[in-house]
PDB file of C-alpha atoms in Angstrom:
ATOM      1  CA  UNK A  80       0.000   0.000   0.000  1.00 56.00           C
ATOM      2  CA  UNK A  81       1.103   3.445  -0.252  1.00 60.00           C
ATOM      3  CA  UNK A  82       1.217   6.229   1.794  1.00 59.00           C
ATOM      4  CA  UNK A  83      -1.639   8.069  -0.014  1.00 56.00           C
ATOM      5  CA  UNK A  84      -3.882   4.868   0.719  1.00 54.00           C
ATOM      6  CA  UNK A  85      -3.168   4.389   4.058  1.00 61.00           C
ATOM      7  CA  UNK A  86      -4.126   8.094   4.307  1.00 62.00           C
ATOM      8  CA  UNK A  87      -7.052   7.448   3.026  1.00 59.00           C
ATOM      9  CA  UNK A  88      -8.037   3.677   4.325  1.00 58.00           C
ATOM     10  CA  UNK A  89      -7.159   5.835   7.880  1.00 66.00           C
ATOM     11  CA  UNK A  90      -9.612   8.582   6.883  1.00 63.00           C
ATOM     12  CA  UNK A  91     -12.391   6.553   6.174  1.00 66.00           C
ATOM     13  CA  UNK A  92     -12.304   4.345   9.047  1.00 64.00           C
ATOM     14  CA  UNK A  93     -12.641   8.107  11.145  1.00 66.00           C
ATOM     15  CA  UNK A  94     -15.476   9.161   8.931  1.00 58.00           C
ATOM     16  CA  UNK A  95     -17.180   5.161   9.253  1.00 57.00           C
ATOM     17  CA  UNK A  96     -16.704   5.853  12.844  1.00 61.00           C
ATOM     18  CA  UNK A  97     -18.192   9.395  13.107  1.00 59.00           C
ATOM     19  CA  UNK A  98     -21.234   7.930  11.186  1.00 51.00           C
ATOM     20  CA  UNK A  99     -21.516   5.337  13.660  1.00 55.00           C
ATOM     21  CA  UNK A 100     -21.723   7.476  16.410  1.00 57.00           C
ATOM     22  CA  UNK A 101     -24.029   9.817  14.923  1.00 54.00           C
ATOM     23  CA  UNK A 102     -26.732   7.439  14.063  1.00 48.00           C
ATOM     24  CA  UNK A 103     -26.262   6.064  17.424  1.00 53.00           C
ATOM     25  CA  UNK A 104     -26.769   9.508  18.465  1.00 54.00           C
ATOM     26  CA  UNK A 105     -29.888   9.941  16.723  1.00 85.00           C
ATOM     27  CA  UNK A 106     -31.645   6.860  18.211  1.00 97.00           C
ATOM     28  CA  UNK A 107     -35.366   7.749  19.957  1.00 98.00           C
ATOM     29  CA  UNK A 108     -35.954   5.973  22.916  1.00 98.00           C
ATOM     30  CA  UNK A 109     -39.418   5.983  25.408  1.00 98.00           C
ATOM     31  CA  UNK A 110     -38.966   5.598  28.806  1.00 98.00           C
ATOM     32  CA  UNK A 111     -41.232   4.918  31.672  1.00 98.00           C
ATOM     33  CA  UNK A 112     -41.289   3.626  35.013  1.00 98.00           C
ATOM     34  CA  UNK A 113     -43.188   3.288  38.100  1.00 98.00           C
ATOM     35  CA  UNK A 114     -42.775   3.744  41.757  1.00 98.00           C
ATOM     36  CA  UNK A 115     -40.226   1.066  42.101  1.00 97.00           C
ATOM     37  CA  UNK A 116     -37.896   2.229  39.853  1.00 98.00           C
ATOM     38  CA  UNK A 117     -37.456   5.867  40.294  1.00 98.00           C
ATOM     39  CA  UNK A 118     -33.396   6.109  41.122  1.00 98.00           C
ATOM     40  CA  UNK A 119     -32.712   4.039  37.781  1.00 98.00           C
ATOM     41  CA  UNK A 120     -34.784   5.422  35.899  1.00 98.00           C
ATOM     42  CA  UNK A 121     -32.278   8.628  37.122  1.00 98.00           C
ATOM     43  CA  UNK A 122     -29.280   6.682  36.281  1.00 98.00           C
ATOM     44  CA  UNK A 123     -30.308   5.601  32.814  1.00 98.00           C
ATOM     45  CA  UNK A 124     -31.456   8.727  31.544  1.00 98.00           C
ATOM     46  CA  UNK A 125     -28.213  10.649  33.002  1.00 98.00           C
ATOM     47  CA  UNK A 126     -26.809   7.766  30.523  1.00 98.00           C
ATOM     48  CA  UNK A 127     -28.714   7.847  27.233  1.00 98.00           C
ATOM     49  CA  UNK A 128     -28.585  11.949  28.116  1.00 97.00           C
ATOM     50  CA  UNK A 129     -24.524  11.385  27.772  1.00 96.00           C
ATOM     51  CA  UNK A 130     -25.246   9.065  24.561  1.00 95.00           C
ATOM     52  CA  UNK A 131     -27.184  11.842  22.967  1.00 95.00           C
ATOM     53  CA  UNK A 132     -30.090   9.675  22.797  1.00 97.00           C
ATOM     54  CA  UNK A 133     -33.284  11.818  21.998  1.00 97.00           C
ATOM     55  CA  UNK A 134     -35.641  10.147  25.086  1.00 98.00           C
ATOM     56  CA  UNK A 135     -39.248  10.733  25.684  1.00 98.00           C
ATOM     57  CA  UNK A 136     -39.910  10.581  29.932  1.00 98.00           C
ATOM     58  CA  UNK A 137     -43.158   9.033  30.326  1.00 98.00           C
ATOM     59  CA  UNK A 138     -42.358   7.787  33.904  1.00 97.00           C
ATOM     60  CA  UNK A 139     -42.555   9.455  37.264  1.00 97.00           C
ATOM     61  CA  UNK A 140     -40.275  11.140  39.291  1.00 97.00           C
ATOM     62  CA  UNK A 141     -41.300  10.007  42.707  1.00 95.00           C
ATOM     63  CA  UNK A 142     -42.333   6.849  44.896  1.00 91.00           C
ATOM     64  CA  UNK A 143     -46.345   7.431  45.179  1.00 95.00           C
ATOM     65  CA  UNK A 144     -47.359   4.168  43.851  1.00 96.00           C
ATOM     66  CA  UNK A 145     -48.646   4.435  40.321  1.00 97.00           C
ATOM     67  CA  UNK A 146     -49.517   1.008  38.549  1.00 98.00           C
ATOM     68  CA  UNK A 147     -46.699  -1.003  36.246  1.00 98.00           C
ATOM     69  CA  UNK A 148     -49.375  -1.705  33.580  1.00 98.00           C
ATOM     70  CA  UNK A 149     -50.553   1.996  33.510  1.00 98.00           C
ATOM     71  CA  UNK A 150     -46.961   2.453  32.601  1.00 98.00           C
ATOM     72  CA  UNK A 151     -46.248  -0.182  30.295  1.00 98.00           C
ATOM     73  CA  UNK A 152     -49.369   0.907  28.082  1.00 98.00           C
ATOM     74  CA  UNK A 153     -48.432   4.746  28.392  1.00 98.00           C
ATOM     75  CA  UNK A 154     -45.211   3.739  26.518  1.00 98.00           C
ATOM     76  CA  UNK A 155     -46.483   1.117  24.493  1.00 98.00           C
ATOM     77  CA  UNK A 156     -48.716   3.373  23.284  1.00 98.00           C
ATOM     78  CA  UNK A 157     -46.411   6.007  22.457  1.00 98.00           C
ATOM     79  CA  UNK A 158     -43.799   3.951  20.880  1.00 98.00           C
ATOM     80  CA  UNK A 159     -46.431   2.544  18.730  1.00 98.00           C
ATOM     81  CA  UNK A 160     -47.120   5.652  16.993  1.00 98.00           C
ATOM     82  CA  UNK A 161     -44.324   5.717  15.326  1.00 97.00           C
ATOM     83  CA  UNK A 162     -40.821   7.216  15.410  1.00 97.00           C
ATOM     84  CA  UNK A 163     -39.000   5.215  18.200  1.00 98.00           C
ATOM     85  CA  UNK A 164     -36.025   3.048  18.147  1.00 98.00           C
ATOM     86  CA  UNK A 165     -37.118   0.786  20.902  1.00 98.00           C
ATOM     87  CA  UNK A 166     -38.413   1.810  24.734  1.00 98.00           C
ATOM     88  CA  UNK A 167     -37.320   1.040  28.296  1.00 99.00           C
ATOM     89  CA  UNK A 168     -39.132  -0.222  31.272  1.00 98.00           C
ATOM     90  CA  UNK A 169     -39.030  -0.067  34.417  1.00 98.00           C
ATOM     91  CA  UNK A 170     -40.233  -1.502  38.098  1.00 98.00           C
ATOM     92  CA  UNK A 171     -39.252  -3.065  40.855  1.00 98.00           C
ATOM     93  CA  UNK A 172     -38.371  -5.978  39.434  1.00 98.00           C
ATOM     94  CA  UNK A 173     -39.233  -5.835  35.654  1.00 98.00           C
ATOM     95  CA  UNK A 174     -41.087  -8.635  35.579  1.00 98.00           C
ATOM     96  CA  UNK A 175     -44.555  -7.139  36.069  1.00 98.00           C
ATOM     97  CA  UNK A 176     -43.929  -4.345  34.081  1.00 98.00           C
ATOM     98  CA  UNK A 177     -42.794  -6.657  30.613  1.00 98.00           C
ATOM     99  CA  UNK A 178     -44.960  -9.271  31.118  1.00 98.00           C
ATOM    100  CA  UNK A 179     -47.781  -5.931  30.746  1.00 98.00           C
ATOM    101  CA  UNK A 180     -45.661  -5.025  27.623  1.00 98.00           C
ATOM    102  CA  UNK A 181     -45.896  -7.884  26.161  1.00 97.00           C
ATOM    103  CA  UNK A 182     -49.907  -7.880  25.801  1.00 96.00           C
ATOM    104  CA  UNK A 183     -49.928  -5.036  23.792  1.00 96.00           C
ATOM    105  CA  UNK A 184     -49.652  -6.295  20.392  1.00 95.00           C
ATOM    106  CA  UNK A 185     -46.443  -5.495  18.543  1.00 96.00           C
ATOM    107  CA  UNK A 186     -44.485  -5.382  21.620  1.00 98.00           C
ATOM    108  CA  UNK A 187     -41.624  -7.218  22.591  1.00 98.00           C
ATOM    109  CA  UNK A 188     -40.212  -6.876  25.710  1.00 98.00           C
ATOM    110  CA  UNK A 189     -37.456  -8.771  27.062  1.00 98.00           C
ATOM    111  CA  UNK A 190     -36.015  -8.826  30.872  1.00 98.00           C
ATOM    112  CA  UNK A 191     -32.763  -9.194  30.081  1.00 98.00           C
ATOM    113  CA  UNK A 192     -30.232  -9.900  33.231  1.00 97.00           C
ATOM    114  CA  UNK A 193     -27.103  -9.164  31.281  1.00 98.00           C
ATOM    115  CA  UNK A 194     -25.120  -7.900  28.327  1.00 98.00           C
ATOM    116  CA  UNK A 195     -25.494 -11.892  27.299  1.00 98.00           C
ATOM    117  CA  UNK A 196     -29.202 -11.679  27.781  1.00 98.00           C
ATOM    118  CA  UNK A 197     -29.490  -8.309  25.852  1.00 98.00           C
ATOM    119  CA  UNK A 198     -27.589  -8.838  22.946  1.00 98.00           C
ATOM    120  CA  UNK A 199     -29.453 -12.109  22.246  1.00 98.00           C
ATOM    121  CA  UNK A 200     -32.884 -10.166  23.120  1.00 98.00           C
ATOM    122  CA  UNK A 201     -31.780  -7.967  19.536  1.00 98.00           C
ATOM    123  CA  UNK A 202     -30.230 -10.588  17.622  1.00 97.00           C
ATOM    124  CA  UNK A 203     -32.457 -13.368  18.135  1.00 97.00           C
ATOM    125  CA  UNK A 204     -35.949 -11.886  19.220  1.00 96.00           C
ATOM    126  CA  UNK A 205     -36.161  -8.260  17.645  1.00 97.00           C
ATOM    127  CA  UNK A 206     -37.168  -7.118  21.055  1.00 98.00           C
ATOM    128  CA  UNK A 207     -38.098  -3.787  21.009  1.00 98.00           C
ATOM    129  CA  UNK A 208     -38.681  -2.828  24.999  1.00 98.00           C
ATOM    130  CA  UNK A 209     -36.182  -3.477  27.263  1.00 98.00           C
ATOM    131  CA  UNK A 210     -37.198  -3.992  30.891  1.00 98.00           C
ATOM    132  CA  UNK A 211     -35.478  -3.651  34.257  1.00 98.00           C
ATOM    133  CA  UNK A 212     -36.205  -3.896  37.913  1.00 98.00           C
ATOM    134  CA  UNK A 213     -35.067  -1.031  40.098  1.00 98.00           C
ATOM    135  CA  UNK A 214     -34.661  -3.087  43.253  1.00 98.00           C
ATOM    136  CA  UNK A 215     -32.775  -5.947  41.094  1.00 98.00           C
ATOM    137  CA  UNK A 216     -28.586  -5.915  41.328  1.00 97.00           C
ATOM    138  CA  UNK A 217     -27.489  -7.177  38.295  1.00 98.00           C
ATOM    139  CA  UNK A 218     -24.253  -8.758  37.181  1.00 96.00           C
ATOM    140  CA  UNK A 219     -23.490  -6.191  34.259  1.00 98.00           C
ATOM    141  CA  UNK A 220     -24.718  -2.550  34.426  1.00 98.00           C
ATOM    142  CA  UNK A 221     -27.753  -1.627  33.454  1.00 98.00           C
ATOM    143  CA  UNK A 222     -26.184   1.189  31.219  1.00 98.00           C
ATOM    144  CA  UNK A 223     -24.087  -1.921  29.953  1.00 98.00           C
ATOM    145  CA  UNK A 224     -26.752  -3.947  28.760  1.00 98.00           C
ATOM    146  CA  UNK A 225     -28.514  -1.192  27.002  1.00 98.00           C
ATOM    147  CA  UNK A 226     -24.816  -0.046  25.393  1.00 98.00           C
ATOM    148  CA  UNK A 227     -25.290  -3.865  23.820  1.00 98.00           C
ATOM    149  CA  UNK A 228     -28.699  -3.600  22.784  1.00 98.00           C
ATOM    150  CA  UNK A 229     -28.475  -0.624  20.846  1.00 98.00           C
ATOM    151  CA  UNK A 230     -24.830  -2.130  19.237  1.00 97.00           C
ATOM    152  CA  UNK A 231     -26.394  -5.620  18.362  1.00 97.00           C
ATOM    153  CA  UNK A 232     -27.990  -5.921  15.155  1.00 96.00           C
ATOM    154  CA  UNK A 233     -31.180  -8.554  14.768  1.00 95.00           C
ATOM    155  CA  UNK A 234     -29.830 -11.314  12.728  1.00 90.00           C
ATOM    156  CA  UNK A 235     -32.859 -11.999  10.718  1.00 87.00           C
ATOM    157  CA  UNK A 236     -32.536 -15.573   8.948  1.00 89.00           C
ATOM    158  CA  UNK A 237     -34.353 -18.682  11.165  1.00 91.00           C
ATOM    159  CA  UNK A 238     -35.010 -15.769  14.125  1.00 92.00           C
ATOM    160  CA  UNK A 239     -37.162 -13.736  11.526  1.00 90.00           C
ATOM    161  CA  UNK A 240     -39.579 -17.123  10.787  1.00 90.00           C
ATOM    162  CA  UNK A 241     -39.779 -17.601  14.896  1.00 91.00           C
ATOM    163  CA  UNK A 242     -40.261 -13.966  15.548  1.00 90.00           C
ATOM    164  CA  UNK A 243     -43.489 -13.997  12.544  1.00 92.00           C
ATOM    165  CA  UNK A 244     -44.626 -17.439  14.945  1.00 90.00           C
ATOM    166  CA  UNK A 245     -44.229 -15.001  17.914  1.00 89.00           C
ATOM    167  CA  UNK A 246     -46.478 -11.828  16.997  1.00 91.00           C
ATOM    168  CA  UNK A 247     -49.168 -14.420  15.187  1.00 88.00           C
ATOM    169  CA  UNK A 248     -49.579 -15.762  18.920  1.00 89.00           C
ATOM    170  CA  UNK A 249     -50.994 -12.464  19.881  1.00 86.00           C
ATOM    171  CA  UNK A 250     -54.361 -12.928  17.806  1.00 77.00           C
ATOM    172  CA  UNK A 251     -54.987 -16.247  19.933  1.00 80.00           C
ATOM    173  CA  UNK A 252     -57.437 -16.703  22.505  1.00 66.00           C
TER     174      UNK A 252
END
């Protein structure tokens, strides 16, 4: 190679990397949370804040007890208009609060409880919500596990036929 190419080969990985970040940068995220969850929700958004994520606060700010389903619907319903990249939820431990996600047809919300958990949560299941318990300690950082969400691209392939199987559940019963 010469010196001109490496020049350039060295420029372009800067400029694939600036693009990377700025599309990362652009990402819309919901957000909501109920009583249980108030000091993560705190921690993630000073996160996706630092990101430059554009996030929509649908959650409240202090421990009166407001409802985990009133929540997952509020965001549900909001990211289902249009727009987002995928939403977060929160409660005290995240199980209630996905497993109200995940009636709302088109949602998919997984309970990850690490970066392992995440990353398969995109690449294998498409999820689109991410849920988390406030009173849960978890083996990887929250702020991890969403870092590897949002860098883990869904694979398509087999997982696309299984995720089709998935959504056609929600029209049973």
């Amino acid at each position: 190679m010469t010196m001109n190419n490496i020049i350039l080969a060295e420029k372009q990985v800067m400029y694939d990397t600036f693009l990377s970040k700025y599309r990362e940068a652009q990402m819309k995220i919901v957000i909501a949370n109920d009583h249980g969850a108030v000091s993560l929700k705190k921690e993630i958004l000073a996160y996706l804040y630092a990101q430059g994520y554009d996030v929509t606060n649908l959650g409240v700010d202090a421990e009166t007890s407001v409802d985990y389903p009133d929540m997952a619907e509020k965001a549900a319903d909001e990211f289902l208009k249009g727009g987002y990249d995928f939403g977060i939820l929160l409660c005290g431990t995240g199980i209630g609060i996905s497993i109200s996600a995940n009636k709302i047809r088109g949602i998919r919300c997984a309970l990850p409880q690490n970066r392992f958990a995440a990353e398969m949560s995109k690449a294998h299941n498409n999820a689109n919500f991410l849920a988390f318990g406030g009173r849960i300690v978890y083996e990887d950082s929250v702020a991890d596990m969403i870092e590897t969400f949002v860098k883990t691209s869904f694979e398509g392939g087999r997982h696309a036929g299984r995720i089709e199987k998935m959504m056609a559940l929600e029209g049973k019963c």
